[in-house]
CSV table of C-alpha atoms and ligand atoms in Angstrom, one decimal:
chain,number,residue,atom,x,y,z
X,1,MET,CA,66.1,25.7,-83.8
X,2,GLU,CA,66.7,26.2,-87.6
X,3,GLU,CA,69.8,24.1,-87.3
X,4,LEU,CA,67.9,21.3,-85.5
X,5,LEU,CA,65.2,21.2,-88.1
X,6,GLN,CA,67.8,20.9,-90.9
X,7,LYS,CA,69.4,18.0,-89.0
X,8,ILE,CA,66.0,16.2,-88.8
X,9,GLU,CA,65.4,16.8,-92.5
X,10,SER,CA,68.8,15.2,-93.4
X,11,PHE,CA,68.1,12.2,-91.1
X,12,LYS,CA,64.8,11.8,-92.8
X,13,SER,CA,66.3,11.6,-96.2
X,14,GLU,CA,68.8,9.1,-94.9
X,15,ILE,CA,66.0,7.0,-93.5
X,16,LYS,CA,64.1,7.3,-96.7
X,17,ASN,CA,67.0,5.8,-98.7
X,18,ALA,CA,67.8,3.1,-96.2
X,19,ILE,CA,67.7,-0.5,-97.3
X,20,ALA,CA,67.9,-3.9,-95.6
X,21,THR,CA,68.2,-7.3,-97.2
X,22,THR,CA,68.7,-9.3,-94.0
X,23,SER,CA,67.0,-9.1,-90.6
X,24,GLU,CA,70.4,-8.1,-89.1
X,25,GLU,CA,70.5,-5.0,-91.3
X,26,ALA,CA,66.9,-4.1,-90.3
X,27,GLU,CA,68.0,-4.5,-86.6
X,28,ALA,CA,71.0,-2.3,-87.2
X,29,PHE,CA,68.6,0.4,-88.6
X,30,ARG,CA,66.5,0.1,-85.4
X,31,ILE,CA,69.5,0.5,-83.1
X,32,LYS,CA,70.8,3.5,-85.1
X,33,TYR,CA,67.6,5.5,-85.1
X,34,LEU,CA,65.2,4.0,-82.6
X,35,GLY,CA,67.6,2.5,-80.0
X,36,THR,CA,68.1,3.9,-76.4
X,37,LYS,CA,71.1,5.7,-77.7
X,38,GLY,CA,69.7,6.2,-81.2
X,39,LEU,CA,69.4,9.4,-83.2
X,40,VAL,CA,65.7,9.9,-82.5
X,41,LYS,CA,66.4,9.9,-78.7
X,42,GLU,CA,69.3,12.2,-79.3
X,43,VAL,CA,67.3,14.8,-81.2
X,44,MET,CA,64.6,14.6,-78.5
X,45,GLY,CA,67.2,15.5,-75.9
X,46,GLU,CA,67.6,18.8,-77.7
X,47,MET,CA,64.1,19.8,-76.6
X,48,LYS,CA,65.5,21.5,-73.5
X,49,ASN,CA,67.5,23.9,-75.6
X,50,VAL,CA,64.4,25.1,-77.6
X,51,ALA,CA,62.7,28.3,-76.6
X,52,THR,CA,59.5,27.8,-74.6
X,53,ASP,CA,57.2,29.3,-77.2
X,54,LYS,CA,58.6,27.1,-79.9
X,55,ARG,CA,58.4,23.9,-78.0
X,56,ARG,CA,54.9,22.9,-79.1
X,57,GLU,CA,55.8,23.3,-82.8
X,58,PHE,CA,59.1,21.4,-82.3
X,59,GLY,CA,57.3,18.6,-80.4
X,60,GLN,CA,55.1,18.0,-83.4
X,61,VAL,CA,58.1,17.8,-85.8
X,62,LEU,CA,59.8,15.4,-83.4
X,63,ASN,CA,56.8,13.2,-83.2
X,64,GLU,CA,56.5,13.0,-87.0
X,65,PHE,CA,60.2,12.2,-87.2
X,66,LYS,CA,59.8,9.3,-84.7
X,67,LEU,CA,56.8,7.9,-86.6
X,68,PHE,CA,58.6,8.2,-89.9
X,69,ALA,CA,61.6,6.1,-88.5
X,70,GLU,CA,59.2,3.5,-86.9
X,71,GLU,CA,57.3,3.0,-90.1
X,72,LYS,CA,60.4,2.6,-92.1
X,73,PHE,CA,61.7,0.0,-89.7
X,74,GLU,CA,58.5,-2.0,-90.1
X,75,THR,CA,58.8,-1.9,-93.9
X,76,LEU,CA,62.5,-2.9,-93.7
X,77,LYS,CA,61.7,-5.8,-91.3
X,78,ALA,CA,58.9,-7.2,-93.5
X,79,GLY,CA,61.0,-6.8,-96.7
X,80,SER,CA,64.1,-8.5,-95.3
X,81,ALA,CA,62.0,-11.4,-93.9
X,82,SER,CA,60.5,-12.1,-97.3
X,83,ALA,CA,63.8,-11.8,-99.0
X,84,GLN,CA,65.3,-14.6,-96.9
X,85,THR,CA,65.1,-18.3,-97.4
X,86,GLU,CA,63.9,-20.6,-94.7
X,87,THR,CA,67.3,-22.0,-94.0
X,88,GLY,CA,69.6,-19.0,-94.1
X,89,ASP,CA,69.8,-15.4,-94.7
X,90,GLY,CA,70.6,-13.4,-97.9
X,91,LEU,CA,68.8,-13.6,-101.2
X,92,ASP,CA,68.0,-16.9,-102.8
X,93,LEU,CA,68.5,-16.2,-106.5
X,94,SER,CA,67.3,-19.7,-107.5
X,95,LEU,CA,63.7,-18.8,-106.5
X,96,PRO,CA,61.3,-18.7,-109.5
X,97,GLY,CA,60.4,-15.3,-110.9
X,98,ASP,CA,56.9,-13.9,-110.9
X,99,ALA,CA,54.7,-15.7,-113.5
X,100,LEU,CA,53.7,-13.5,-116.4
X,101,PRO,CA,50.1,-14.2,-117.7
X,102,LEU,CA,50.1,-16.0,-121.0
X,103,GLY,CA,48.1,-14.7,-124.0
X,104,SER,CA,46.3,-17.1,-126.4
X,105,ARG,CA,45.2,-17.1,-130.0
X,106,HIS,CA,41.7,-15.9,-130.7
X,107,PRO,CA,39.4,-18.8,-131.5
X,108,ILE,CA,38.7,-17.4,-135.0
X,109,SER,CA,42.5,-17.4,-135.7
X,110,LEU,CA,42.7,-21.0,-134.4
X,111,VAL,CA,40.0,-22.3,-136.6
X,112,ARG,CA,41.2,-20.2,-139.6
X,113,ASN,CA,44.7,-21.8,-139.2
X,114,GLN,CA,43.1,-25.2,-139.0
X,115,ILE,CA,41.0,-24.7,-142.1
X,116,VAL,CA,44.1,-23.4,-144.0
X,117,SER,CA,46.2,-26.3,-142.9
X,118,ILE,CA,43.6,-28.9,-144.0
X,119,PHE,CA,43.4,-27.4,-147.5
X,120,GLN,CA,47.1,-26.9,-147.7
X,121,ARG,CA,47.4,-30.7,-147.4
X,122,LEU,CA,45.3,-31.0,-150.5
X,123,GLY,CA,47.6,-28.7,-152.4
X,124,PHE,CA,45.7,-25.4,-152.0
X,125,ALA,CA,47.8,-22.2,-151.6
X,126,VAL,CA,46.7,-19.1,-149.6
X,127,ALA,CA,45.7,-16.0,-151.6
X,128,GLU,CA,44.7,-12.7,-150.2
X,129,GLY,CA,43.0,-9.6,-151.5
X,130,PRO,CA,42.0,-6.1,-150.3
X,131,GLU,CA,39.2,-5.4,-147.9
X,132,ILE,CA,38.2,-2.3,-149.7
X,133,GLU,CA,37.1,-3.4,-153.1
X,134,ASP,CA,35.7,-2.0,-156.3
X,135,ASP,CA,32.3,-2.9,-157.7
X,136,TRP,CA,33.8,-5.1,-160.4
X,137,HIS,CA,35.6,-7.5,-158.2
X,138,ASN,CA,33.0,-7.7,-155.5
X,139,PHE,CA,29.9,-7.9,-157.7
X,140,THR,CA,30.0,-7.4,-161.5
X,141,ALA,CA,32.7,-9.9,-162.4
X,142,LEU,CA,31.0,-12.4,-160.2
X,143,ASN,CA,27.9,-12.4,-162.5
X,144,LEU,CA,26.1,-9.9,-160.2
X,145,PRO,CA,25.6,-7.0,-162.5
X,146,GLU,CA,24.1,-3.7,-161.3
X,147,ASN,CA,20.4,-4.1,-160.2
X,148,HIS,CA,20.8,-7.9,-159.9
X,149,PRO,CA,18.4,-8.9,-157.1
X,150,ALA,CA,21.0,-11.0,-155.3
X,151,ARG,CA,23.0,-7.9,-154.5
X,152,ASP,CA,20.3,-7.2,-151.9
X,153,MET,CA,21.4,-10.2,-149.8
X,154,GLN,CA,24.8,-8.6,-149.4
X,155,ASP,CA,24.1,-5.0,-148.5
X,156,THR,CA,27.4,-3.4,-147.7
X,157,PHE,CA,29.2,-0.2,-146.6
X,158,TYR,CA,30.0,2.1,-149.6
X,159,ILE,CA,33.1,4.2,-149.3
X,160,SER,CA,32.4,6.1,-152.5
X,161,GLN,CA,29.9,5.9,-155.4
X,162,ASN,CA,30.6,6.5,-159.1
X,163,PRO,CA,33.0,4.8,-159.2
X,164,ASP,CA,31.9,2.5,-156.5
X,165,TRP,CA,34.3,1.5,-153.7
X,166,LEU,CA,33.0,-0.6,-150.9
X,167,LEU,CA,34.0,-2.9,-148.0
X,168,ARG,CA,33.9,-6.4,-149.6
X,169,THR,CA,30.9,-8.5,-148.7
X,170,HIS,CA,32.6,-11.8,-149.3
X,171,THR,CA,36.0,-13.2,-150.1
X,172,SER,CA,34.8,-14.3,-153.5
X,173,SER,CA,36.3,-11.1,-154.8
X,174,VAL,CA,39.8,-12.7,-154.4
X,175,GLN,CA,38.7,-15.5,-156.8
X,176,VAL,CA,38.3,-12.8,-159.5
X,177,ARG,CA,41.7,-11.3,-158.7
X,178,GLU,CA,43.4,-14.6,-159.0
X,179,MET,CA,41.6,-15.6,-162.2
X,180,GLU,CA,42.5,-12.3,-163.8
X,181,LYS,CA,46.2,-13.1,-163.3
X,182,GLY,CA,45.6,-15.9,-165.9
X,183,LYS,CA,48.0,-18.4,-164.4
X,184,LEU,CA,46.3,-21.8,-164.6
X,185,PRO,CA,45.6,-24.2,-163.0
X,186,ILE,CA,44.4,-22.3,-159.9
X,187,ARG,CA,44.0,-24.0,-156.5
X,188,ILE,CA,43.6,-21.4,-153.8
X,189,ILE,CA,41.9,-20.7,-150.5
X,190,CYS,CA,41.4,-17.1,-149.4
X,191,PRO,CA,40.8,-16.4,-145.7
X,192,GLY,CA,39.8,-12.9,-144.7
X,193,ARG,CA,37.5,-10.4,-143.1
X,194,VAL,CA,34.2,-9.3,-144.8
X,195,TYR,CA,31.6,-6.7,-144.1
X,196,ARG,CA,27.8,-6.5,-144.3
X,197,ASN,CA,25.3,-3.9,-143.3
X,198,GLU,CA,23.4,-6.0,-140.8
X,199,THR,CA,21.9,-5.4,-137.4
X,200,ILE,CA,24.1,-6.9,-134.8
X,201,SER,CA,22.6,-9.9,-133.0
X,202,ALA,CA,23.6,-13.4,-131.7
X,203,ARG,CA,23.7,-14.6,-135.3
X,204,ALA,CA,24.8,-11.6,-137.4
X,205,HIS,CA,27.4,-8.9,-137.2
X,206,CYS,CA,28.5,-6.1,-139.4
X,207,PHE,CA,31.8,-7.9,-140.0
X,208,PHE,CA,32.8,-11.5,-140.0
X,209,HIS,CA,35.4,-13.9,-141.5
X,210,GLN,CA,35.2,-16.2,-144.5
X,211,VAL,CA,37.4,-18.7,-146.3
X,212,GLU,CA,36.9,-18.9,-150.0
X,213,GLY,CA,38.1,-21.8,-152.1
X,214,LEU,CA,38.7,-22.1,-155.8
X,215,TYR,CA,40.0,-24.9,-158.1
X,216,ILE,CA,40.2,-24.3,-161.8
X,217,ALA,CA,41.9,-26.8,-164.2
X,218,GLU,CA,40.9,-29.1,-167.1
X,219,ASN,CA,38.2,-31.7,-166.3
X,220,VAL,CA,37.3,-30.5,-162.8
X,221,SER,CA,33.9,-32.0,-161.9
X,222,PHE,CA,31.3,-31.8,-159.2
X,223,ALA,CA,32.6,-35.1,-157.9
X,224,ASP,CA,35.9,-33.4,-157.2
X,225,LEU,CA,34.1,-30.7,-155.3
X,226,LYS,CA,32.1,-33.2,-153.2
X,227,GLN,CA,35.2,-35.2,-152.3
X,228,THR,CA,37.2,-32.2,-151.4
X,229,LEU,CA,34.6,-30.8,-149.1
X,230,TYR,CA,33.9,-34.2,-147.6
X,231,PHE,CA,37.5,-34.6,-146.7
X,232,PHE,CA,37.5,-31.1,-145.2
X,233,VAL,CA,34.5,-31.7,-142.8
X,234,GLN,CA,35.8,-35.0,-141.7
X,235,GLU,CA,39.2,-33.4,-140.8
X,236,MET,CA,37.4,-30.6,-139.1
X,237,PHE,CA,34.6,-32.3,-137.2
X,238,GLY,CA,35.5,-36.0,-137.1
X,239,LYS,CA,33.3,-38.7,-138.5
X,240,ASP,CA,30.4,-38.6,-136.2
X,241,PHE,CA,27.8,-36.7,-138.2
X,242,LYS,CA,25.7,-36.9,-141.4
X,243,LEU,CA,26.3,-34.7,-144.4
X,244,ARG,CA,24.1,-33.4,-147.2
X,245,PHE,CA,24.2,-31.2,-150.3
X,246,ARG,CA,21.2,-29.1,-151.0
X,247,PRO,CA,20.6,-27.5,-154.4
X,248,SER,CA,20.9,-23.7,-154.0
X,249,TYR,CA,21.5,-20.5,-156.0
X,250,PHE,CA,24.6,-18.3,-156.3
X,251,PRO,CA,25.1,-16.1,-159.3
X,252,PHE,CA,28.7,-17.1,-159.6
X,253,THR,CA,28.2,-20.9,-159.7
X,254,GLU,CA,26.1,-23.3,-161.8
X,255,PRO,CA,25.0,-25.7,-160.4
X,256,SER,CA,25.1,-24.4,-156.9
X,257,ALA,CA,24.7,-26.2,-153.6
X,258,GLU,CA,24.8,-25.6,-149.9
X,259,MET,CA,26.4,-28.1,-147.6
X,260,ASP,CA,24.8,-29.0,-144.3
X,261,ILE,CA,26.0,-31.3,-141.5
X,262,SER,CA,23.8,-32.9,-138.9
X,263,CYS,CA,23.7,-30.6,-135.8
X,264,LEU,CA,26.6,-31.3,-133.5
X,265,ILE,CA,24.9,-29.8,-130.6
X,266,CYS,CA,21.7,-31.9,-130.5
X,267,GLY,CA,22.9,-34.8,-132.6
X,268,GLY,CA,20.1,-34.1,-135.2
X,269,SER,CA,17.1,-34.2,-132.9
X,270,GLY,CA,16.5,-30.5,-133.1
X,271,CYS,CA,17.5,-27.5,-131.0
X,272,ASN,CA,17.8,-23.7,-131.1
X,273,VAL,CA,21.1,-23.8,-133.0
X,274,CYS,CA,19.8,-25.8,-135.9
X,275,LYS,CA,16.4,-24.1,-135.7
X,276,HIS,CA,14.8,-27.4,-134.9
X,277,THR,CA,15.7,-28.9,-138.3
X,278,GLY,CA,18.5,-31.2,-137.1
X,279,TRP,CA,20.8,-29.7,-139.8
X,280,VAL,CA,23.2,-26.8,-139.9
X,281,GLU,CA,24.4,-25.1,-143.1
X,282,ILE,CA,28.2,-24.7,-143.2
X,283,LEU,CA,29.1,-23.5,-146.6
X,284,GLY,CA,28.0,-22.5,-150.1
X,285,CYS,CA,29.6,-24.1,-153.2
X,286,GLY,CA,29.2,-24.9,-156.9
X,287,MET,CA,30.8,-25.2,-160.3
X,288,VAL,CA,32.2,-21.9,-161.4
X,289,HIS,CA,29.8,-20.2,-163.8
X,290,PRO,CA,31.3,-20.0,-167.4
X,291,ASN,CA,30.5,-16.3,-167.4
X,292,LEU,CA,33.0,-15.7,-164.6
X,293,LEU,CA,35.7,-17.6,-166.5
X,294,GLU,CA,35.0,-15.5,-169.6
X,295,ASN,CA,34.9,-12.3,-167.6
X,296,CYS,CA,38.4,-13.0,-166.5
X,297,GLY,CA,39.7,-14.1,-169.9
X,298,ILE,CA,39.7,-17.9,-169.3
X,299,ASP,CA,38.5,-20.2,-172.0
X,300,SER,CA,35.4,-21.8,-170.5
X,301,ASN,CA,35.4,-24.6,-173.2
X,302,LYS,CA,38.8,-25.8,-172.0
X,303,TYR,CA,38.6,-25.1,-168.2
X,304,THR,CA,36.1,-25.9,-165.5
X,305,GLY,CA,36.3,-25.4,-161.8
X,306,PHE,CA,34.6,-25.4,-158.5
X,307,ALA,CA,34.4,-22.8,-155.7
X,308,PHE,CA,33.1,-22.7,-152.2
X,309,GLY,CA,32.8,-20.2,-149.4
X,310,MET,CA,32.3,-20.6,-145.6
X,311,GLY,CA,32.0,-18.4,-142.6
X,312,ILE,CA,34.8,-19.0,-140.0
X,313,GLU,CA,32.5,-17.9,-137.2
X,314,ARG,CA,29.9,-20.5,-138.1
X,315,ILE,CA,32.5,-23.3,-138.1
X,316,THR,CA,34.0,-22.1,-134.8
X,317,MET,CA,30.5,-21.9,-133.1
X,318,LEU,CA,29.8,-25.4,-134.1
X,319,LYS,CA,33.2,-26.7,-133.1
X,320,TYR,CA,33.2,-25.1,-129.7
X,321,GLN,CA,29.4,-25.0,-129.2
X,322,ILE,CA,29.4,-21.2,-128.9
X,323,LYS,CA,25.9,-19.7,-129.1
X,324,ASP,CA,26.5,-16.0,-129.5
X,325,LEU,CA,28.5,-14.4,-132.3
X,326,ARG,CA,29.1,-11.2,-130.4
X,327,LEU,CA,31.5,-13.1,-128.0
X,328,PHE,CA,34.1,-13.1,-130.8
X,329,SER,CA,34.4,-9.3,-130.9
X,330,GLU,CA,33.8,-8.3,-127.2
X,331,ASN,CA,37.3,-9.4,-126.2
X,332,ASP,CA,36.2,-10.6,-122.8
X,333,VAL,CA,39.3,-12.3,-121.4
X,334,ARG,CA,37.1,-14.8,-119.5
X,335,PHE,CA,35.9,-16.0,-122.9
X,336,LEU,CA,39.2,-15.8,-124.7
X,337,LYS,CA,41.4,-17.5,-122.1
X,338,GLN,CA,39.4,-20.7,-122.5
X,339,PHE,CA,41.2,-21.3,-125.8
X,340,THR,CA,44.7,-21.2,-124.4
X,341,ALA,CA,45.2,-24.9,-124.7
X,342,ALA,CA,43.3,-25.4,-127.9
X,343,VAL,CA,45.2,-26.5,-131.0
J,401,DAH,N1,30.1,-15.7,-151.4
J,401,DAH,C1,29.1,-16.5,-150.8
J,401,DAH,C2,28.6,-15.7,-149.6
J,401,DAH,O1,29.2,-14.9,-149.1
J,401,DAH,C3,29.6,-17.8,-150.4
J,401,DAH,C4,29.9,-18.7,-151.5
J,401,DAH,C5,29.0,-19.5,-152.1
J,401,DAH,C6,31.2,-18.7,-152.1
J,401,DAH,C7,29.2,-20.3,-153.2
J,401,DAH,C8,31.5,-19.5,-153.2
J,401,DAH,C9,30.5,-20.3,-153.7
J,401,DAH,O2,32.6,-19.5,-153.9
J,401,DAH,O3,30.8,-21.1,-154.8
J,401,DAH,O4,27.4,-16.0,-149.2
């Protein structure tokens, strides 16, 4: 009996490794193991030589063996059928492979790239700075000294205090770093991630993305600022909207303004997105405050400049009519894959 069991085991491992690429090969397997003169039958014939008290046990082993061979045959038959072409047998190596799912760029990256390329056409170069900043570059050099009330609008995450290190609240810190280099004229845009200590909602998050712009040279005027931004919004949103500049306040610019466009979602008649005003704010801007130039060692009698800053999320939401900011960081593929074909 021991010998018989060993024989069955070795047949089983043969069966396990058997392969068939054509239906003929699968049939050959059937004949070899399951045919009338096949090995399963042959082993079953040995039953008569097994001692009576062991027959029950042996019967079970035989049954399992038979089932094992039958199952394998079914698998081989199905596998060989799908490997064959309709016209002939054998593998058709010209059949297409399995399609791999394609990834896509994140909408924030798409819009950032678009903003960058619009300004690059106007001669702006890309500059970058660290996300962990010191107090000087994020606040003080930007005319926001300690205890300035405007700091409250940009509550942030402090990494250490005295000396203060923090997660930058805006990309305006990169302006300072570029001005400190002292190479004039400056014409840069600075895309990057920024952080604020805000409660997460459909309109606010503890991090988001901005693009800062800075142009410093001799005789730069507010007219240059307006024309540059006018060109930008037309390239970004087309020509089918109204535009307005509203006087505003930023410590780093004087005069300062905010730029609004008529709401692209309701066409200006009023909806939730524009808070029923018909207008949506898209960026802050102004003429660089002379204090900033002096803070960075630039002669404010000789040079003037303009700066602007915008949130990439805001622009993306308007462009694609997305109503909830949280969608950008949830990474739900159903949302992300809608941008596969976008430019
Ligand atoms: N830093 C401002 C913010 O985060 C945006 C901004 C406004 C940047 C006016 C500028 C500017 O450069 O001139 O709210």
